C-alpha cells in the first residue's frame, strides 16, 4: 500500500474523471476502459507531469467541445453508420443511405479509438522512456547514426520528454482549432487552395480564428507541462525557447492535420443541404450509389482517427532529430546513473533526490535548476 501512496492524487483524479465521463456520457463504455488504460500507462512513469498533461488535455478538450454546442449542431450532419444512433444533443434526423440514422451535427461520446488516436503515441513514448529510466541493461545494441549506444541511450533519453510534451501540444492545438475554429464568422478556405471557400467542417478547411485558437491550445498544454515539471519530480524548468518550440510544434500539428485531411481523408457532403457529413466517433462515412451523400474531396485513405494519430506522431518525431534539441537537451537531464552525472559535470552538491523518488527502483539524480534546453 505504501508503494501506491505517491500515486493517490493520480488515482483519485482518474476515478473522478471516469465517474464524470460515465455519468455525463463523455466517453463510451469502451472509451472509459481505454481511458483507464491510458491513464495507467501515464502513471507508470516516475514523473507525474505527463499524467497531468493527459488530464488537462481531457478537461480542456471537453470544455472547448461544449463551447457553441448549439451552433455547431446546425453546421454539420452526424452519420452514425450501422448502429443507427443519433448523437447526443441532437433533436432528430432523417433516414440516410442504407437506413442509417442521421441528424444534426454535434459531438457525441468519445470512443476507445478516439482515445488511442489522441494519446496512443504518447503512451508509446512514455513506455519507452520508463524503460530507459528503470532498465539496468542496454536498451539496444545500437548502430543507428545520431543515437549513442550503450546504457540508457542518453541522446534518446534527452529528447523523449520533449516528444511527449510536443505530442500533447499538437493534439490540444488541433482540438482547439477544430472545435472553436468551426464557429468562425467567415467560411473556411481549403489549406491546399486558399482561394477556395468550403463548408464548415470540411477536412482541410482552415480559418484565421482556428489557427489562433490552435496556438492557444498548444501553449496551454506546454504551460501545463512547464508548471508540472517545476513543482514535481524531476523539478526542472522549461526555458522560454523550449516553450516557444513546443508551442510551434503544436501549431505544426494542427497544420499537419489540415494537410492530411485535405489529401488523404475524404470529405462527404449531404446532397440536399450541402453540409458536411461527419462520422460518429471519427468513423468513415459510407457513400452509396444513388444515395443522398456526395464525396466532395480528398482520397479515402485515412479516417479522422487515423489522421489524428499520424498527426500526433508526426508532430513529435521532428523533435527527436532536431540537432539543437539533442545537443542542448543531452546535457540538461541528469539520468539515473551516478557515472553519467559525473561525466556531465553535475556534482552531488548540485543535485537532489525528489521526495517521492523511493517509488522508483533506481537512484535518482536531478539538477535543481536544469532546463530541457539552454
GROMACS .gro file of C-alpha atoms in nm, residues 49-187:
model
  139
   49UNK     CA    1   0.390   1.576  -1.522
   50UNK     CA    2   0.297   1.350  -1.813
   51UNK     CA    3  -0.010   1.219  -1.630
   52UNK     CA    4  -0.130   1.573  -1.560
   53UNK     CA    5  -0.079   1.661  -1.926
   54UNK     CA    6  -0.326   1.384  -2.011
   55UNK     CA    7  -0.577   1.504  -1.752
   56UNK     CA    8  -0.559   1.871  -1.853
   57UNK     CA    9  -0.592   1.772  -2.219
   58UNK     CA   10  -0.912   1.581  -2.138
   59UNK     CA   11  -1.054   1.865  -1.928
   60UNK     CA   12  -0.973   2.140  -2.180
   61UNK     CA   13  -1.083   1.925  -2.474
   62UNK     CA   14  -1.416   1.855  -2.307
   63UNK     CA   15  -1.457   2.224  -2.231
   64UNK     CA   16  -1.395   2.354  -2.583
   65UNK     CA   17  -1.621   2.083  -2.725
   66UNK     CA   18  -1.910   2.230  -2.525
   67UNK     CA   19  -1.846   2.586  -2.647
   68UNK     CA   20  -2.108   2.681  -2.906
   69UNK     CA   21  -2.267   2.337  -2.892
   70UNK     CA   22  -2.600   2.455  -3.034
   71UNK     CA   23  -2.434   2.648  -3.315
   72UNK     CA   24  -2.214   2.351  -3.406
   73UNK     CA   25  -2.518   2.123  -3.420
   74UNK     CA   26  -2.651   2.317  -3.716
   75UNK     CA   27  -2.325   2.338  -3.910
   76UNK     CA   28  -2.274   1.970  -3.992
   77UNK     CA   29  -2.471   1.647  -4.015
   78UNK     CA   30  -2.393   1.345  -3.800
   79UNK     CA   31  -2.362   0.998  -3.953
   80UNK     CA   32  -2.371   0.706  -3.712
   81UNK     CA   33  -2.335   0.411  -3.951
   82UNK     CA   34  -2.472   0.065  -3.890
   83UNK     CA   35  -2.550   0.132  -3.525
   84UNK     CA   36  -2.828   0.368  -3.628
   85UNK     CA   37  -2.766   0.606  -3.339
   86UNK     CA   38  -2.814   0.982  -3.330
   87UNK     CA   39  -2.550   1.185  -3.149
   88UNK     CA   40  -2.605   1.325  -2.803
   89UNK     CA   41  -2.794   1.652  -2.801
   90UNK     CA   42  -2.948   1.603  -3.147
   91UNK     CA   43  -3.321   1.661  -3.170
   92UNK     CA   44  -3.391   1.433  -3.458
   93UNK     CA   45  -3.289   1.322  -3.800
   94UNK     CA   46  -3.386   1.154  -4.121
   95UNK     CA   47  -3.304   0.817  -4.265
   96UNK     CA   48  -2.998   0.827  -4.483
   97UNK     CA   49  -2.833   0.577  -4.715
   98UNK     CA   50  -2.892   0.215  -4.627
   99UNK     CA   51  -3.126   0.319  -4.348
  100UNK     CA   52  -2.854   0.467  -4.129
  101UNK     CA   53  -2.978   0.733  -3.892
  102UNK     CA   54  -2.858   1.087  -3.935
  103UNK     CA   55  -2.924   1.410  -3.756
  104UNK     CA   56  -2.782   1.747  -3.673
  105UNK     CA   57  -2.412   1.768  -3.612
  106UNK     CA   58  -2.256   1.774  -3.271
  107UNK     CA   59  -2.008   1.573  -3.070
  108UNK     CA   60  -2.124   1.253  -2.905
  109UNK     CA   61  -1.945   1.029  -2.659
  110UNK     CA   62  -1.579   0.967  -2.743
  111UNK     CA   63  -1.488   0.613  -2.841
  112UNK     CA   64  -1.188   0.399  -2.748
  113UNK     CA   65  -1.043   0.456  -3.095
  114UNK     CA   66  -1.056   0.831  -3.041
  115UNK     CA   67  -0.885   0.796  -2.703
  116UNK     CA   68  -0.598   0.596  -2.852
  117UNK     CA   69  -0.575   0.824  -3.157
  118UNK     CA   70  -0.505   1.123  -2.933
  119UNK     CA   71  -0.297   0.960  -2.660
  120UNK     CA   72  -0.168   0.634  -2.809
  121UNK     CA   73   0.162   0.768  -2.939
  122UNK     CA   74   0.227   0.943  -2.608
  123UNK     CA   75   0.180   0.604  -2.439
  124UNK     CA   76   0.444   0.452  -2.668
  125UNK     CA   77   0.691   0.729  -2.583
  126UNK     CA   78   0.617   0.705  -2.211
  127UNK     CA   79   0.666   0.328  -2.206
  128UNK     CA   80   0.997   0.367  -2.390
  129UNK     CA   81   1.114   0.641  -2.156
  130UNK     CA   82   1.006   0.447  -1.845
  131UNK     CA   83   1.208   0.151  -1.970
  132UNK     CA   84   1.512   0.370  -2.023
  133UNK     CA   85   1.487   0.512  -1.671
  134UNK     CA   86   1.431   0.180  -1.495
  135UNK     CA   87   1.639  -0.058  -1.705
  136UNK     CA   88   1.965  -0.192  -1.567
  137UNK     CA   89   2.088  -0.314  -1.905
  138UNK     CA   90   2.139  -0.168  -2.253
  139UNK     CA   91   1.821  -0.051  -2.423
  140UNK     CA   92   1.953  -0.162  -2.760
  141UNK     CA   93   2.281  -0.260  -2.918
  142UNK     CA   94   2.263   0.048  -3.132
  143UNK     CA   95   2.441   0.125  -3.456
  144UNK     CA   96   2.191   0.395  -3.553
  145UNK     CA   97   2.358   0.718  -3.657
  146UNK     CA   98   2.290   1.002  -3.413
  147UNK     CA   99   2.193   0.781  -3.118
  148UNK     CA  100   2.462   0.694  -2.865
  149UNK     CA  101   2.476   0.318  -2.798
  150UNK     CA  102   2.517   0.170  -2.455
  151UNK     CA  103   2.344   0.201  -2.121
  152UNK     CA  104   2.034   0.423  -2.128
  153UNK     CA  105   2.099   0.567  -2.477
  154UNK     CA  106   2.141   0.921  -2.336
  155UNK     CA  107   2.060   1.111  -2.654
  156UNK     CA  108   1.724   0.936  -2.684
  157UNK     CA  109   1.653   0.989  -2.315
  158UNK     CA  110   1.713   1.361  -2.358
  159UNK     CA  111   1.455   1.412  -2.632
  160UNK     CA  112   1.179   1.171  -2.526
  161UNK     CA  113   1.032   1.414  -2.268
  162UNK     CA  114   1.022   1.685  -2.534
  163UNK     CA  115   0.848   1.446  -2.773
  164UNK     CA  116   0.580   1.358  -2.517
  165UNK     CA  117   0.503   1.724  -2.450
  166UNK     CA  118   0.507   1.803  -2.823
  167UNK     CA  119   0.251   1.529  -2.885
  168UNK     CA  120   0.008   1.678  -2.634
  169UNK     CA  121   0.071   2.031  -2.758
  170UNK     CA  122  -0.021   1.909  -3.107
  171UNK     CA  123  -0.343   1.726  -3.017
  172UNK     CA  124  -0.453   2.015  -2.796
  173UNK     CA  125  -0.381   2.262  -3.074
  174UNK     CA  126  -0.581   2.051  -3.318
  175UNK     CA  127  -0.873   2.017  -3.074
  176UNK     CA  128  -0.890   2.391  -3.005
  177UNK     CA  129  -0.855   2.472  -3.374
  178UNK     CA  130  -1.130   2.235  -3.490
  179UNK     CA  131  -1.376   2.286  -3.204
  180UNK     CA  132  -1.351   2.666  -3.187
  181UNK     CA  133  -1.241   2.746  -3.542
  182UNK     CA  134  -1.563   2.598  -3.682
  183UNK     CA  135  -1.750   2.882  -3.508
  184UNK     CA  136  -1.565   3.148  -3.708
  185UNK     CA  137  -1.782   3.412  -3.875
  186UNK     CA  138  -1.609   3.361  -4.210
  187UNK     CA  139  -1.625   3.042  -4.415
   0.00000   0.00000   0.00000
